[in-house]
The first five atom37 places (N, CA, C, CB, O) and aatype in JSON, in Angstrom:
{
  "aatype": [20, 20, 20, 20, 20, 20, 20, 20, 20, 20, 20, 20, 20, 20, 20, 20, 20, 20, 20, 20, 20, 20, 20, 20, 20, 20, 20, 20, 20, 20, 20, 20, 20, 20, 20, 20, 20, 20, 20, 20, 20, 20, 20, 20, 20, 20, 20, 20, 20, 20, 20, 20, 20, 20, 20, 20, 20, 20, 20, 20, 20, 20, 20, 20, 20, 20, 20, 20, 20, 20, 20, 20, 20, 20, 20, 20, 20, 20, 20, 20, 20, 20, 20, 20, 20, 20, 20, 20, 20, 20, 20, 20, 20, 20, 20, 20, 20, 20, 20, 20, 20],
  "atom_mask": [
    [1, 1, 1, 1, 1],
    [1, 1, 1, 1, 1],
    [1, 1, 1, 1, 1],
    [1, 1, 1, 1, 1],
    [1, 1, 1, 1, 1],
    [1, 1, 1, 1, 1],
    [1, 1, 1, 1, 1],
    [1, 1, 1, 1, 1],
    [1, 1, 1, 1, 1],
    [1, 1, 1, 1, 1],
    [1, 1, 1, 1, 1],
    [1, 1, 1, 1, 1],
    [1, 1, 1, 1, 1],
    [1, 1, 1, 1, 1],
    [1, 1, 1, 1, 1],
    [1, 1, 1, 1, 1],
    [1, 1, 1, 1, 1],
    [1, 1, 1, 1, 1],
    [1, 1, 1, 1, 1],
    [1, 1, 1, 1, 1],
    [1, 1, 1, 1, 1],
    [1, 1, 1, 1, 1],
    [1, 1, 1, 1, 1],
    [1, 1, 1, 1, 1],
    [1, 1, 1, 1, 1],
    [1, 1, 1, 1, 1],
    [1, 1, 1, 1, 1],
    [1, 1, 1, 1, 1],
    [1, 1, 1, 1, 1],
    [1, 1, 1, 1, 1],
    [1, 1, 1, 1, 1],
    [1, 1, 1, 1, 1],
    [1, 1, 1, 1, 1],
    [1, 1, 1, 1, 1],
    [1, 1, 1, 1, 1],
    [1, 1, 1, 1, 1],
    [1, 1, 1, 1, 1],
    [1, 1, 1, 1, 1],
    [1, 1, 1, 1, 1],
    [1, 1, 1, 1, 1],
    [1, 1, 1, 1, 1],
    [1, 1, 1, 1, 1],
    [1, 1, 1, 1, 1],
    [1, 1, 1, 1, 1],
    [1, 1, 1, 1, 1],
    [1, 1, 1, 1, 1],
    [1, 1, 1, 1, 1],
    [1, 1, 1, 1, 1],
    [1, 1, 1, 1, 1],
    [1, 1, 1, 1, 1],
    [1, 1, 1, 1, 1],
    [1, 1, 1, 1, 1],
    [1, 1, 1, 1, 1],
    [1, 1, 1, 1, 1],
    [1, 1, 1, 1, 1],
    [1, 1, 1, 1, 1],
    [1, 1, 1, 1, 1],
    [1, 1, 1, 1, 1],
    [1, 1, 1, 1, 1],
    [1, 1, 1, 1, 1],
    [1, 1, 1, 1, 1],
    [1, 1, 1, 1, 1],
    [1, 1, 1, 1, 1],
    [1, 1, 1, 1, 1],
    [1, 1, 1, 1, 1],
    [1, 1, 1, 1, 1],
    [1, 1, 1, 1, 1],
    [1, 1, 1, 1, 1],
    [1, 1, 1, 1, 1],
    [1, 1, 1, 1, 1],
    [1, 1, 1, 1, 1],
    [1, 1, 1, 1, 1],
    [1, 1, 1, 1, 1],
    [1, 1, 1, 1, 1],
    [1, 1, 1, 1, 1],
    [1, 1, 1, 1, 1],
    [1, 1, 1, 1, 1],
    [1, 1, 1, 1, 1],
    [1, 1, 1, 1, 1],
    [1, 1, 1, 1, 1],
    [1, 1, 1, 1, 1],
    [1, 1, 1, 1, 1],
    [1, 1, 1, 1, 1],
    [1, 1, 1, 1, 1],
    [1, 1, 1, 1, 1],
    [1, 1, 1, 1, 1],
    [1, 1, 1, 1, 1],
    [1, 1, 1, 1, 1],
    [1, 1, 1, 1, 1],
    [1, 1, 1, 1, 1],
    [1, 1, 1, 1, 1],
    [1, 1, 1, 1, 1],
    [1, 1, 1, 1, 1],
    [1, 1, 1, 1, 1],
    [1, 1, 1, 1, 1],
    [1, 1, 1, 1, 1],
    [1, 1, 1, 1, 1],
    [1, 1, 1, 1, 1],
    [1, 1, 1, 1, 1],
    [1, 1, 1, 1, 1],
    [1, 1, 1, 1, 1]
  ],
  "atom_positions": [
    [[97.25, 82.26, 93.83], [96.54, 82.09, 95.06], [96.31, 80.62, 95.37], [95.24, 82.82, 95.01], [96.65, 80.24, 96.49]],
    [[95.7, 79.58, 94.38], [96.32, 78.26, 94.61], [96.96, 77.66, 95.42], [96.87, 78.04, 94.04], [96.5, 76.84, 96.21]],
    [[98.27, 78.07, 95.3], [99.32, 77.63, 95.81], [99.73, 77.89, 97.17], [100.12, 77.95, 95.11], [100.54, 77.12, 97.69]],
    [[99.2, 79.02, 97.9], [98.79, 79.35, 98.82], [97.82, 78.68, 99.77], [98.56, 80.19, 98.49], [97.91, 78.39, 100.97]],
    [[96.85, 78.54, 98.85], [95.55, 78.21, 99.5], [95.61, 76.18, 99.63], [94.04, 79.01, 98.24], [95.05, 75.42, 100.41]],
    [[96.44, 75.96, 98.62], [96.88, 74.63, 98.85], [97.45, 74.09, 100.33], [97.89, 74.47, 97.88], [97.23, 73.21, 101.16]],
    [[98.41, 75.32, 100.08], [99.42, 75.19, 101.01], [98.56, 75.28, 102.98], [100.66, 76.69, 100.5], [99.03, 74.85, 104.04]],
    [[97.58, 75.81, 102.78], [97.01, 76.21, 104.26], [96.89, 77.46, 104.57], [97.75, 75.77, 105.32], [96.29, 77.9, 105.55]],
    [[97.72, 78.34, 103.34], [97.82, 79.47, 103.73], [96.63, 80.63, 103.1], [99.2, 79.73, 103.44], [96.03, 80.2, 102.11]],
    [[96.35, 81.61, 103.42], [95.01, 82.99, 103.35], [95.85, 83.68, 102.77], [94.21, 83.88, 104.83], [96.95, 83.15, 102.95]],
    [[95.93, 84.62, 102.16], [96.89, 86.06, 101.81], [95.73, 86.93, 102.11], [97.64, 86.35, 99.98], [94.6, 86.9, 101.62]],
    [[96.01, 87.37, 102.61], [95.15, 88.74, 103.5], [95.81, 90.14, 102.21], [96.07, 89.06, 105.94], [94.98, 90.93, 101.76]],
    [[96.89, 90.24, 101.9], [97.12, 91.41, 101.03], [98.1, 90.59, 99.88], [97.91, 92.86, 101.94], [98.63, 89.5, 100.08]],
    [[98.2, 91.36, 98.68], [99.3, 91.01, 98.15], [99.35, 92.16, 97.02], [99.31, 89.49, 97.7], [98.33, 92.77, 96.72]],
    [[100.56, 92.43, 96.44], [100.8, 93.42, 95.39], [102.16, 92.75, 94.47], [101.14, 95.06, 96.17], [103.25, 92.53, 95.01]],
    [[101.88, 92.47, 93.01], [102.84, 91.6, 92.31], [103.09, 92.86, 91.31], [102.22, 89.97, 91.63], [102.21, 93.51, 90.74]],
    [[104.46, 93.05, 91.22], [105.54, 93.98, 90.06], [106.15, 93.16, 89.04], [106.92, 94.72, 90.79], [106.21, 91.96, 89.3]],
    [[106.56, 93.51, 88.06], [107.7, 93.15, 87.28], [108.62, 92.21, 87.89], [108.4, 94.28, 86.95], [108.84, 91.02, 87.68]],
    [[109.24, 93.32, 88.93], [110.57, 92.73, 89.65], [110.52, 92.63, 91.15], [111.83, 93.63, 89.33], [111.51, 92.48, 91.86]],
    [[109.65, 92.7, 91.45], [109.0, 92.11, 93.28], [107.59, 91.91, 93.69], [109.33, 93.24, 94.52], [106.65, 92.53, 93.18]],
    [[107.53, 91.5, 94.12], [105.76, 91.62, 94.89], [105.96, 91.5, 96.91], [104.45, 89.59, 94.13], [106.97, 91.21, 97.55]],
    [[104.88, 91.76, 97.3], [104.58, 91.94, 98.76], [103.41, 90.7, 98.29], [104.04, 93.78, 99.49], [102.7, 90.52, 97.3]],
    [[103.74, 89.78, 99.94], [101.8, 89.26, 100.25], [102.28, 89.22, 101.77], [100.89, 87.17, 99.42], [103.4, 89.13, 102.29]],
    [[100.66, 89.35, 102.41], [100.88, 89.03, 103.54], [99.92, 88.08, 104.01], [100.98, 90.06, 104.24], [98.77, 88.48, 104.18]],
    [[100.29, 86.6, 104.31], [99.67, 85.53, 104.3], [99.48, 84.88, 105.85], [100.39, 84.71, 103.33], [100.44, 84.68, 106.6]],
    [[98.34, 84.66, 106.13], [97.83, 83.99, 107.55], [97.62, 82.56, 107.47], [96.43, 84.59, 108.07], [96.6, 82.01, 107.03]],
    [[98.83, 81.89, 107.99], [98.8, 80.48, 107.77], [98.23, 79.72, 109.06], [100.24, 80.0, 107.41], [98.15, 80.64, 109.88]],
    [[97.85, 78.71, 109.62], [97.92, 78.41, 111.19], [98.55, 76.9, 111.24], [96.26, 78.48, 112.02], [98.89, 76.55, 110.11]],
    [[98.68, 76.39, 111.77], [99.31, 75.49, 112.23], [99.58, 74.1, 111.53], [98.78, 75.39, 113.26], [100.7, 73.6, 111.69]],
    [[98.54, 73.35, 110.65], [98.57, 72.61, 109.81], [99.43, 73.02, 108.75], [97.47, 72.37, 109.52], [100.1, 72.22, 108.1]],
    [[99.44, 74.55, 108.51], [100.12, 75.15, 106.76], [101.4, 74.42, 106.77], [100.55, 77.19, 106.51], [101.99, 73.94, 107.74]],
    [[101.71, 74.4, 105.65], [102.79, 73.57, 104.63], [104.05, 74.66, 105.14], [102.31, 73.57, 102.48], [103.56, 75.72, 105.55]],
    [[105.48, 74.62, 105.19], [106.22, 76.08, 105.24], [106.08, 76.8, 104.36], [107.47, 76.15, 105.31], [106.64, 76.42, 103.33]],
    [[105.58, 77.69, 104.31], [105.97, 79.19, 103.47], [106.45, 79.16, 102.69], [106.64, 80.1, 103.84], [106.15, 79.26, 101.5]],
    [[107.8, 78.94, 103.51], [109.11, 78.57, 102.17], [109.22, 77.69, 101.2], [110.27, 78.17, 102.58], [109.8, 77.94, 100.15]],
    [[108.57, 76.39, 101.53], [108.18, 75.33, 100.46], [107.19, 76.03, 99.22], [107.28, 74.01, 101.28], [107.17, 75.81, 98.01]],
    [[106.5, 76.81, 99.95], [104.89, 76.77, 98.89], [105.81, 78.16, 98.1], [102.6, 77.31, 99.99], [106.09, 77.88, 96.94]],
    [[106.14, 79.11, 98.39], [106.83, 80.12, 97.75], [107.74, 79.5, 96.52], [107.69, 80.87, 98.84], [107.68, 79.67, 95.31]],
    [[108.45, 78.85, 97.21], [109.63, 77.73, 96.36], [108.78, 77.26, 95.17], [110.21, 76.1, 97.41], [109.16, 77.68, 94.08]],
    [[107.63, 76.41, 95.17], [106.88, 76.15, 94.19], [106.31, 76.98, 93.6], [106.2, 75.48, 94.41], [106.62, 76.97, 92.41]],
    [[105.21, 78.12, 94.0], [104.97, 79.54, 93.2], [105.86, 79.93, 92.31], [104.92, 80.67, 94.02], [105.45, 79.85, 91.15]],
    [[107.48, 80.51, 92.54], [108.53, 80.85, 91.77], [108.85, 79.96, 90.3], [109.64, 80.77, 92.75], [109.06, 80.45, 89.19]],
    [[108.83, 78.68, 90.63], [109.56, 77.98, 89.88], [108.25, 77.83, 88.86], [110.33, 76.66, 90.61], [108.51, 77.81, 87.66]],
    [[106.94, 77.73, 89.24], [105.38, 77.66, 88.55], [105.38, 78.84, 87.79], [103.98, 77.67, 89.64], [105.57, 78.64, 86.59]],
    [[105.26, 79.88, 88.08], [105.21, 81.19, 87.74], [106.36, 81.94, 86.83], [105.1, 81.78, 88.94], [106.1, 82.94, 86.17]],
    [[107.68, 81.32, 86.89], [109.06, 81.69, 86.39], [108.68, 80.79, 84.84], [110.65, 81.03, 87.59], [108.82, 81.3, 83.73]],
    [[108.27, 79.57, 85.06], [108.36, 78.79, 83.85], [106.93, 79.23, 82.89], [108.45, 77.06, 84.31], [106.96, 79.08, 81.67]],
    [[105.73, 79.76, 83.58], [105.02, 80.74, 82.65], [105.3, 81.8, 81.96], [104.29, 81.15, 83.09], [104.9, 82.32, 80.92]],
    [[106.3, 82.08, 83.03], [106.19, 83.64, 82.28], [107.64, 83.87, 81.1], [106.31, 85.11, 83.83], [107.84, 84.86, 80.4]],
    [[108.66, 82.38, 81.22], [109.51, 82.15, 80.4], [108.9, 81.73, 79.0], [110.35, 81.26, 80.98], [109.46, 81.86, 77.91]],
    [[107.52, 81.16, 79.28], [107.3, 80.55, 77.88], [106.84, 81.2, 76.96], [106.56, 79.59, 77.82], [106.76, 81.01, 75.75]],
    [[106.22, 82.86, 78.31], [105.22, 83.63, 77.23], [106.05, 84.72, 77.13], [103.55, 84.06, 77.68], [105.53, 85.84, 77.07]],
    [[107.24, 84.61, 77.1], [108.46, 85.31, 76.69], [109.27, 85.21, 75.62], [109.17, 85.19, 77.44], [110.03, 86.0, 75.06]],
    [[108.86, 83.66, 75.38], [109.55, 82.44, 74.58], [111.17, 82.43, 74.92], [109.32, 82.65, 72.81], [112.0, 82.54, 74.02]],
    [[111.6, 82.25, 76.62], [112.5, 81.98, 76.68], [112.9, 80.84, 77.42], [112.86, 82.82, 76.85], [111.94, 80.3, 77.96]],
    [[114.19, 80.19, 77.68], [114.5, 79.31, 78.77], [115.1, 79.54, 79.61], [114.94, 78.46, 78.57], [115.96, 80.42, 79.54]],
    [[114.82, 78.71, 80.95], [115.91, 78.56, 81.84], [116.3, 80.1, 82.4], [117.16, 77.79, 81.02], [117.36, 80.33, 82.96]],
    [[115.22, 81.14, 82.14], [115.86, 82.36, 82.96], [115.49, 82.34, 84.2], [115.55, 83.7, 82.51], [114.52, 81.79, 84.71]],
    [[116.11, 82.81, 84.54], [115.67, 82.96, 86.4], [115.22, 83.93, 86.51], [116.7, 83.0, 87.62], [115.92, 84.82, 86.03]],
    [[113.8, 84.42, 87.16], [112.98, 85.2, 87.38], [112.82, 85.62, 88.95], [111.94, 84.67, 86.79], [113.02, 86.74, 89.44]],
    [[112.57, 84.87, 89.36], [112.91, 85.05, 90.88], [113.95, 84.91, 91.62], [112.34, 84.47, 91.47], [114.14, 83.73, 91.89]],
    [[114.86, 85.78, 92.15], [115.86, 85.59, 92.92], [116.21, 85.16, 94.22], [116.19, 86.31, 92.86], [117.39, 84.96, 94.49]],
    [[115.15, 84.95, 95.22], [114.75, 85.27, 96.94], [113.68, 85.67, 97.31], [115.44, 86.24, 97.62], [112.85, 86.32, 96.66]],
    [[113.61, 85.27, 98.47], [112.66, 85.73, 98.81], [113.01, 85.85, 100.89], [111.41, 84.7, 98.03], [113.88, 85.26, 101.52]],
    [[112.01, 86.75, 101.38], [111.98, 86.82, 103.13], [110.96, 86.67, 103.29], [112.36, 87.98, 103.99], [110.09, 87.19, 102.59]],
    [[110.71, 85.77, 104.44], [109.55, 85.66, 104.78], [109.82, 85.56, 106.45], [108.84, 84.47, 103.97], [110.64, 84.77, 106.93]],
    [[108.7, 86.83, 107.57], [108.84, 86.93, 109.11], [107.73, 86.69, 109.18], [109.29, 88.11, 109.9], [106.87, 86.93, 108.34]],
    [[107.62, 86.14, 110.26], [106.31, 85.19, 111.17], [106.21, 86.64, 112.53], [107.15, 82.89, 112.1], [106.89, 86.89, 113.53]],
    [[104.94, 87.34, 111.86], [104.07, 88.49, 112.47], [103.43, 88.02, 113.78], [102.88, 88.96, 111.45], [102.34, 87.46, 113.86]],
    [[104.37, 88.37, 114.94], [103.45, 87.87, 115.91], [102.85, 89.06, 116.68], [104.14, 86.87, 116.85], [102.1, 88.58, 117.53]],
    [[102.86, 90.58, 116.76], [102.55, 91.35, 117.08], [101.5, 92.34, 116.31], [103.48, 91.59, 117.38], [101.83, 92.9, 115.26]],
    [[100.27, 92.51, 116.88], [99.14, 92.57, 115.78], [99.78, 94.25, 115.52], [97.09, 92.27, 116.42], [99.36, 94.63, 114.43]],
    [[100.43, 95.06, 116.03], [100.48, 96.34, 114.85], [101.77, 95.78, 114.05], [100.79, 98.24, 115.59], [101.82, 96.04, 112.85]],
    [[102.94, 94.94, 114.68], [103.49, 94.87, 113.33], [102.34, 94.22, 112.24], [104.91, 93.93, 113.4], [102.44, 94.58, 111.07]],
    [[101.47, 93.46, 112.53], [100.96, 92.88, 111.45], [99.8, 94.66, 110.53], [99.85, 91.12, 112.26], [99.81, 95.44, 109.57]],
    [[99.33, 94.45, 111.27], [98.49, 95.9, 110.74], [99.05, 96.91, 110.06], [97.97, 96.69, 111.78], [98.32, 97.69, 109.45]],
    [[100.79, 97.1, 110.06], [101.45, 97.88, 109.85], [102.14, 97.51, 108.39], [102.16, 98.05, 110.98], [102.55, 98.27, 107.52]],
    [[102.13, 95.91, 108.43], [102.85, 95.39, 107.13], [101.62, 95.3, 106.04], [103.67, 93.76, 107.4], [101.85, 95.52, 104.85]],
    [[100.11, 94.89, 106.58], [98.75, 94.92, 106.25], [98.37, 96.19, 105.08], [97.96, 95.1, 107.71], [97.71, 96.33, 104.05]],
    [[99.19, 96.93, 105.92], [98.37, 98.48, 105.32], [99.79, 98.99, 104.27], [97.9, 100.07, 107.07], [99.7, 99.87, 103.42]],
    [[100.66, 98.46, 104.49], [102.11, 98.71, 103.82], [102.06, 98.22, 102.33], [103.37, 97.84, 104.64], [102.43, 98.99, 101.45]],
    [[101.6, 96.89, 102.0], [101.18, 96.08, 101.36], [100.21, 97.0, 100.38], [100.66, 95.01, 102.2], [100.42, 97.49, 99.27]],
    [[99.18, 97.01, 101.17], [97.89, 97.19, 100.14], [98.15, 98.85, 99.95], [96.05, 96.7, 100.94], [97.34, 99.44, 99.23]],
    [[99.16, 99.59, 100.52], [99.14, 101.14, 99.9], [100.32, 101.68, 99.38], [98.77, 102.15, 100.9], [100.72, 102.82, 99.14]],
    [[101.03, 99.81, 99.2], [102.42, 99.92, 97.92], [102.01, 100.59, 96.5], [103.02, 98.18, 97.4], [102.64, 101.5, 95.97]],
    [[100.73, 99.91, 95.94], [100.33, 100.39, 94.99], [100.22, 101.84, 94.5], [99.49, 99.92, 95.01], [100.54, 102.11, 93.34]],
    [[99.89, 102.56, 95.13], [99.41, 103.79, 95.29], [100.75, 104.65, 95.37], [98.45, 103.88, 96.53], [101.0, 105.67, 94.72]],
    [[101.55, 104.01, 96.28], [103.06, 104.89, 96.66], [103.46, 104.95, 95.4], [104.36, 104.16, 97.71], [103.69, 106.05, 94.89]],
    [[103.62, 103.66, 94.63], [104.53, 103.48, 93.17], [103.89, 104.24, 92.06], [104.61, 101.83, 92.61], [104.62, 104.53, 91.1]],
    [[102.66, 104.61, 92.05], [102.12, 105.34, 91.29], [101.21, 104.3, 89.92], [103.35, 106.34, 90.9], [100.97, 104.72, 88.79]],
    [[100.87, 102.99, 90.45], [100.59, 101.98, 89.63], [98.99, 101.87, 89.8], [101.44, 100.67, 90.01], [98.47, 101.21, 88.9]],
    [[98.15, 102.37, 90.71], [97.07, 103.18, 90.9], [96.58, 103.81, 91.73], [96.4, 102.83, 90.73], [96.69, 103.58, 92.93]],
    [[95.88, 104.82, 91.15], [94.89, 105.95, 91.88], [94.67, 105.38, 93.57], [93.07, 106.03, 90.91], [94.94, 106.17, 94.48]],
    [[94.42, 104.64, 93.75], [93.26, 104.03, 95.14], [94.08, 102.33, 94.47], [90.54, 104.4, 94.85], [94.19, 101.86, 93.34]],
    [[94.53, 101.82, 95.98], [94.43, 100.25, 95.85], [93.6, 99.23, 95.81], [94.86, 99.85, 96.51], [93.99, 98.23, 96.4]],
    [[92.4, 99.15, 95.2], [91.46, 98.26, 95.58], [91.41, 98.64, 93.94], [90.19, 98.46, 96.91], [90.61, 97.89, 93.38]],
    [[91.86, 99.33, 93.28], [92.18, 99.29, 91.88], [93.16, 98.6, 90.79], [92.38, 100.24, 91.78], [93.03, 98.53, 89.56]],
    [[94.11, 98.16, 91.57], [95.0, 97.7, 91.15], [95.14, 96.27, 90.49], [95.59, 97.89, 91.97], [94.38, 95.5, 91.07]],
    [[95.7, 95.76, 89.68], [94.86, 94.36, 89.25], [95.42, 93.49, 89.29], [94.34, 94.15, 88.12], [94.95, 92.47, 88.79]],
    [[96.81, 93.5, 89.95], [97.74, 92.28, 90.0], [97.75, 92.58, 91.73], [99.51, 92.37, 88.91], [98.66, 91.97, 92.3]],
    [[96.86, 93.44, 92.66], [96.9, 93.41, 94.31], [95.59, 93.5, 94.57], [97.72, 94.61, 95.13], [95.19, 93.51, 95.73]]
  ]
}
């Protein structure tokens, strides 16, 4: 969240997996690009989780998309998509349970 919050940006939702995560982040006009601060998250987060792996140089993150929500039900729609990923995957009961969203 840091890195986010460095960046200018809010995450209003987020849900982190193994092998993907969802956020959905409200940046305004000062924020850093997306794509920069993501870019740094990956490479921050890839080299933690290599060390407590005890490995090198793996690549952990592959890509990423990121769309600029300008229509409030698409946003409400990706909002509620987000926070009731958890629940779909079967990773918990109720999302406000979940401990990596």
């Amino acid at each position: 969240m840091s890195h986010a919050k460095k960046g200018g940006w809010q995450l209003e939702a987020w849900a982190v997996f193994a092998n993907h995560y969802h956020i959905v982040a409200r940046g305004n006009p000062d924020s850093q690009n997306l794509g920069d601060v993501l870019h740094d998250l990956h490479g921050v987060s890839a080299r933690e989780l290599n060390k407590l792996h005890g490995v090198r140089d793996r690549q952990v993150w592959c890509n990423f998309r990121d769309m600029k929500l300008t229509i409030q039900y698409s946003y409400l729609a990706r909002l509620n998509y987000v926070k009731q990923h958890t629940v779909k995957h079967k990773r918990a009961p109720v999302a406000n349970r979940y401990k990596w969203g």
